[in-house]
PDB file of C-alpha atoms in Angstrom:
ATOM      1  CA  MET A   1      42.279   6.124 -38.630  1.00 40.00           C
ATOM      2  CA  PHE A   2      40.998   2.678 -38.159  1.00 40.00           C
ATOM      3  CA  LYS A   3      39.669   1.163 -35.135  1.00 41.00           C
ATOM      4  CA  LEU A   4      41.459  -1.843 -33.779  1.00 42.00           C
ATOM      5  CA  PHE A   5      39.396  -2.607 -30.792  1.00 40.00           C
ATOM      6  CA  LYS A   6      35.417  -2.489 -30.206  1.00 42.00           C
ATOM      7  CA  THR A   7      34.751  -1.107 -26.722  1.00 45.00           C
ATOM      8  CA  LYS A   8      32.422  -2.332 -24.859  1.00 55.00           C
ATOM      9  CA  SER A   9      29.841   0.332 -23.746  1.00 62.00           C
ATOM     10  CA  GLN A  10      28.323  -0.329 -19.769  1.00 78.00           C
ATOM     11  CA  VAL A  11      25.207   1.244 -18.425  1.00 81.00           C
ATOM     12  CA  ASN A  12      25.854   2.173 -14.512  1.00 86.00           C
ATOM     13  CA  ILE A  13      23.257   1.130 -12.279  1.00 91.00           C
ATOM     14  CA  CYS A  14      22.911   3.222  -9.477  1.00 93.00           C
ATOM     15  CA  ALA A  15      20.294   2.575  -5.902  1.00 94.00           C
ATOM     16  CA  PRO A  16      17.283   4.199  -6.249  1.00 97.00           C
ATOM     17  CA  VAL A  17      15.644   4.069  -2.848  1.00 96.00           C
ATOM     18  CA  SER A  18      18.219   4.159   0.165  1.00 95.00           C
ATOM     19  CA  GLY A  19      18.213   1.051   2.460  1.00 95.00           C
ATOM     20  CA  LYS A  20      19.204  -2.273   3.213  1.00 95.00           C
ATOM     21  CA  ILE A  21      21.088  -5.000  -0.483  1.00 93.00           C
ATOM     22  CA  ILE A  22      19.501  -7.990  -0.776  1.00 92.00           C
ATOM     23  CA  ASN A  23      19.882 -10.689  -3.343  1.00 90.00           C
ATOM     24  CA  LEU A  24      16.641 -11.374  -5.034  1.00 91.00           C
ATOM     25  CA  GLU A  25      16.416 -14.872  -4.271  1.00 91.00           C
ATOM     26  CA  ASN A  26      15.580 -13.431  -1.038  1.00 93.00           C
ATOM     27  CA  VAL A  27      12.675 -11.492  -1.386  1.00 96.00           C
ATOM     28  CA  LYS A  28       9.495 -12.704  -0.288  1.00 96.00           C
ATOM     29  CA  ASP A  29       7.881 -13.673  -3.263  1.00 96.00           C
ATOM     30  CA  GLU A  30       8.376 -16.273  -5.839  1.00 96.00           C
ATOM     31  CA  VAL A  31       8.156 -14.969  -8.921  1.00 94.00           C
ATOM     32  CA  PHE A  32      10.954 -12.411  -7.686  1.00 95.00           C
ATOM     33  CA  SER A  33      12.242 -14.682  -6.028  1.00 94.00           C
ATOM     34  CA  THR A  34      13.167 -17.422  -8.571  1.00 94.00           C
ATOM     35  CA  LYS A  35      13.906 -14.605 -11.261  1.00 91.00           C
ATOM     36  CA  MET A  36      10.415 -15.362 -13.376  1.00 92.00           C
ATOM     37  CA  MET A  37      10.778 -11.630 -14.409  1.00 91.00           C
ATOM     38  CA  GLY A  38      14.486 -11.578 -14.833  1.00 90.00           C
ATOM     39  CA  ASP A  39      17.637 -10.958 -13.148  1.00 89.00           C
ATOM     40  CA  GLY A  40      18.535  -8.202 -11.009  1.00 90.00           C
ATOM     41  CA  PHE A  41      18.487  -6.483  -6.937  1.00 92.00           C
ATOM     42  CA  ALA A  42      16.185  -5.948  -4.179  1.00 95.00           C
ATOM     43  CA  ILE A  43      16.432  -3.301  -1.222  1.00 96.00           C
ATOM     44  CA  GLU A  44      14.662  -2.831   1.825  1.00 95.00           C
ATOM     45  CA  PRO A  45      13.794   1.314   1.927  1.00 95.00           C
ATOM     46  CA  MET A  46      14.720   2.898   4.990  1.00 90.00           C
ATOM     47  CA  GLU A  47      11.991   4.243   6.939  1.00 79.00           C
ATOM     48  CA  ALA A  48      12.166   7.482   5.724  1.00 79.00           C
ATOM     49  CA  ASN A  49      11.889   6.642   1.951  1.00 79.00           C
ATOM     50  CA  ASN A  50       8.702   7.788  -0.211  1.00 93.00           C
ATOM     51  CA  ILE A  51      10.603   7.796  -3.115  1.00 96.00           C
ATOM     52  CA  VAL A  52      11.351   6.069  -6.146  1.00 97.00           C
ATOM     53  CA  SER A  53      13.944   7.534  -8.821  1.00 97.00           C
ATOM     54  CA  SER A  54      15.583   6.266 -11.615  1.00 98.00           C
ATOM     55  CA  PRO A  55      18.344   4.096 -11.490  1.00 96.00           C
ATOM     56  CA  VAL A  56      19.665   5.162 -15.311  1.00 96.00           C
ATOM     57  CA  LYS A  57      19.751   7.039 -17.640  1.00 96.00           C
ATOM     58  CA  GLY A  58      16.706   6.988 -20.360  1.00 97.00           C
ATOM     59  CA  LYS A  59      13.539   6.528 -21.151  1.00 98.00           C
ATOM     60  CA  VAL A  60      10.091   5.649 -19.845  1.00 98.00           C
ATOM     61  CA  VAL A  61       8.833   3.203 -21.373  1.00 97.00           C
ATOM     62  CA  SER A  62       5.882   1.880 -19.245  1.00 97.00           C
ATOM     63  CA  ILE A  63       3.900   2.875 -16.186  1.00 97.00           C
ATOM     64  CA  ALA A  64       1.536   0.219 -14.499  1.00 96.00           C
ATOM     65  CA  GLU A  65      -1.829   1.346 -14.231  1.00 96.00           C
ATOM     66  CA  THR A  66      -1.192   0.562 -10.533  1.00 97.00           C
ATOM     67  CA  LYS A  67       1.715   3.604 -10.716  1.00 97.00           C
ATOM     68  CA  HIS A  68       3.810   0.291  -8.961  1.00 97.00           C
ATOM     69  CA  ALA A  69       5.701  -0.399 -11.521  1.00 97.00           C
ATOM     70  CA  VAL A  70       8.078   1.395 -13.950  1.00 98.00           C
ATOM     71  CA  GLY A  71       9.502   0.334 -17.259  1.00 97.00           C
ATOM     72  CA  ILE A  72      12.919   1.609 -18.012  1.00 97.00           C
ATOM     73  CA  GLN A  73      14.557   1.341 -21.153  1.00 96.00           C
ATOM     74  CA  THR A  74      17.860   3.246 -20.990  1.00 94.00           C
ATOM     75  CA  ASN A  75      18.946   5.552 -24.229  1.00 91.00           C
ATOM     76  CA  ASP A  76      21.291   2.929 -26.006  1.00 89.00           C
ATOM     77  CA  GLY A  77      18.595   0.064 -26.088  1.00 89.00           C
ATOM     78  CA  LYS A  78      20.500  -2.386 -24.130  1.00 86.00           C
ATOM     79  CA  VAL A  79      19.346  -2.635 -20.657  1.00 91.00           C
ATOM     80  CA  GLU A  80      15.627  -2.544 -19.807  1.00 94.00           C
ATOM     81  CA  ILE A  81      14.362  -1.932 -15.971  1.00 95.00           C
ATOM     82  CA  LEU A  82      11.674  -3.188 -14.852  1.00 97.00           C
ATOM     83  CA  LEU A  83      11.367  -0.880 -11.568  1.00 97.00           C
ATOM     84  CA  HIS A  84       8.894  -2.811  -9.073  1.00 98.00           C
ATOM     85  CA  ILE A  85       7.674  -0.880  -6.160  1.00 97.00           C
ATOM     86  CA  GLY A  86       6.804  -3.321  -3.125  1.00 97.00           C
ATOM     87  CA  LEU A  87       4.728  -7.252  -2.537  1.00 97.00           C
ATOM     88  CA  ASP A  88       1.412  -7.162  -3.633  1.00 97.00           C
ATOM     89  CA  THR A  89       1.127  -3.217  -3.896  1.00 97.00           C
ATOM     90  CA  VAL A  90      -0.902  -3.544  -6.966  1.00 96.00           C
ATOM     91  CA  ASN A  91      -3.769  -4.518  -5.493  1.00 96.00           C
ATOM     92  CA  GLN A  92      -3.808  -0.871  -3.735  1.00 96.00           C
ATOM     93  CA  LYS A  93      -5.142  -0.047  -7.577  1.00 97.00           C
ATOM     94  CA  GLY A  94      -3.257   2.622  -8.022  1.00 96.00           C
ATOM     95  CA  GLU A  95      -4.512   4.253  -4.033  1.00 97.00           C
ATOM     96  CA  GLY A  96      -1.007   5.594  -2.570  1.00 97.00           C
ATOM     97  CA  PHE A  97       1.017   5.535  -5.825  1.00 98.00           C
ATOM     98  CA  LYS A  98       2.170   9.031  -7.395  1.00 98.00           C
ATOM     99  CA  ALA A  99       3.916   8.478 -10.748  1.00 98.00           C
ATOM    100  CA  LEU A 100       6.268  12.040 -11.322  1.00 98.00           C
ATOM    101  CA  VAL A 101       6.882  10.763 -14.680  1.00 98.00           C
ATOM    102  CA  LYS A 102       5.080   9.606 -17.555  1.00 97.00           C
ATOM    103  CA  ASN A 103       5.530   7.190 -20.695  1.00 97.00           C
ATOM    104  CA  GLY A 104       7.727   8.720 -23.414  1.00 97.00           C
ATOM    105  CA  ASP A 105       9.883  10.352 -20.736  1.00 98.00           C
ATOM    106  CA  ARG A 106      13.262  10.705 -21.268  1.00 98.00           C
ATOM    107  CA  ILE A 107      14.397  10.819 -17.422  1.00 98.00           C
ATOM    108  CA  GLU A 108      17.799  10.983 -15.718  1.00 97.00           C
ATOM    109  CA  SER A 109      19.756   8.806 -12.945  1.00 96.00           C
ATOM    110  CA  GLY A 110      18.470   9.989  -9.573  1.00 96.00           C
ATOM    111  CA  GLN A 111      15.289  11.410 -11.269  1.00 97.00           C
ATOM    112  CA  PRO A 112      12.359  10.414  -9.098  1.00 97.00           C
ATOM    113  CA  LEU A 113       9.683   9.060 -10.829  1.00 98.00           C
ATOM    114  CA  ILE A 114       7.287   7.954  -8.268  1.00 98.00           C
ATOM    115  CA  GLU A 115       6.497   8.725  -4.783  1.00 97.00           C
ATOM    116  CA  TYR A 116       4.173   6.393  -2.461  1.00 96.00           C
ATOM    117  CA  ASP A 117       2.083   7.011   0.688  1.00 96.00           C
ATOM    118  CA  ARG A 118       4.462   5.402   3.151  1.00 93.00           C
ATOM    119  CA  VAL A 119       2.475   5.725   5.696  1.00 93.00           C
ATOM    120  CA  LEU A 120      -1.180   4.173   4.546  1.00 96.00           C
ATOM    121  CA  MET A 121       1.299   1.257   3.032  1.00 96.00           C
ATOM    122  CA  LYS A 122       3.069   0.313   6.258  1.00 93.00           C
ATOM    123  CA  LYS A 123      -0.502   0.784   8.341  1.00 96.00           C
ATOM    124  CA  LYS A 124      -1.664  -1.722   5.274  1.00 96.00           C
ATOM    125  CA  GLY A 125       1.111  -3.673   6.147  1.00 96.00           C
ATOM    126  CA  TYR A 126       2.806  -3.599   3.019  1.00 96.00           C
ATOM    127  CA  ASP A 127       6.179  -4.666   2.405  1.00 96.00           C
ATOM    128  CA  MET A 128       8.272  -2.254   0.185  1.00 96.00           C
ATOM    129  CA  VAL A 129      11.320  -3.672  -0.836  1.00 97.00           C
ATOM    130  CA  THR A 130      12.243  -2.500  -3.460  1.00 97.00           C
ATOM    131  CA  MET A 131      13.113  -4.477  -7.067  1.00 97.00           C
ATOM    132  CA  VAL A 132      15.284  -3.560  -9.899  1.00 95.00           C
ATOM    133  CA  ILE A 133      14.938  -6.371 -12.601  1.00 95.00           C
ATOM    134  CA  PHE A 134      16.859  -6.681 -15.792  1.00 92.00           C
ATOM    135  CA  THR A 135      13.865  -8.010 -17.778  1.00 89.00           C
ATOM    136  CA  LYS A 136      16.342  -7.776 -21.361  1.00 78.00           C
ATOM    137  CA  PRO A 137      18.217 -10.706 -20.952  1.00 64.00           C
ATOM    138  CA  LEU A 138      22.418  -9.274 -19.795  1.00 65.00           C
ATOM    139  CA  ASN A 139      25.331 -11.227 -21.014  1.00 64.00           C
ATOM    140  CA  GLU A 140      26.222 -11.080 -17.254  1.00 61.00           C
ATOM    141  CA  SER A 141      24.187 -12.711 -14.377  1.00 63.00           C
ATOM    142  CA  ILE A 142      24.409 -10.399 -11.393  1.00 65.00           C
ATOM    143  CA  ASP A 143      26.587 -11.197  -8.359  1.00 65.00           C
ATOM    144  CA  LEU A 144      25.596  -8.626  -5.441  1.00 64.00           C
ATOM    145  CA  VAL A 145      26.220 -11.480  -3.457  1.00 61.00           C
ATOM    146  CA  LYS A 146      28.979  -8.950  -1.484  1.00 65.00           C
ATOM    147  CA  TYR A 147      26.635  -6.462  -0.978  1.00 73.00           C
ATOM    148  CA  GLU A 148      23.936  -8.936   0.836  1.00 79.00           C
ATOM    149  CA  GLY A 149      23.068  -6.216   3.948  1.00 82.00           C
ATOM    150  CA  GLN A 150      24.882  -3.264   3.210  1.00 87.00           C
ATOM    151  CA  ASN A 151      23.437  -0.172   3.989  1.00 91.00           C
ATOM    152  CA  ILE A 152      22.967   2.373   0.579  1.00 91.00           C
ATOM    153  CA  ASN A 153      21.682   5.610  -0.605  1.00 93.00           C
ATOM    154  CA  ALA A 154      19.832   6.940  -3.527  1.00 93.00           C
ATOM    155  CA  GLY A 155      21.911   7.054  -6.586  1.00 91.00           C
ATOM    156  CA  ASP A 156      24.833   5.371  -5.139  1.00 91.00           C
ATOM    157  CA  HIS A 157      26.400   3.700  -7.627  1.00 87.00           C
ATOM    158  CA  ILE A 158      25.483  -0.201  -7.464  1.00 86.00           C
ATOM    159  CA  LEU A 159      26.995  -2.172 -10.771  1.00 83.00           C
ATOM    160  CA  ASN A 160      27.785  -1.593 -14.277  1.00 80.00           C
ATOM    161  CA  VAL A 161      26.172  -4.070 -17.026  1.00 77.00           C
TER     162      VAL A 161
END
């Protein structure tokens, strides 16, 4: 039969960590707050967090040598996401971070990707805000203003793109 209407496929984006949602504009780093790397949102993790999970089903396309950032592409290739863990954590040169996946791995939404030493990061004074950045331009803008300040759990649905 003929398809008269094309259905627009959507990708469900889930929280990679438990914590409080913050608009990207409120992140204390100009690279993220001015959206130089792309649109998205951030989560201020709860004190007990030390695992960052995948917000989508897809494939790991890059893991920073320092293990503080992971690039993910959805299975359909339409959405590319950068998960960036903490501000200035690149300066740790990988110390305190452990990759639980490798480049090329197929992943499920909610699957643990990176584990970090919460105590070490706190002792060194790092802000562990976790950014979810859409690095491939989206057809729509991300509007999470209504969620600003709300607490969420890792794996909770946040939005569709």
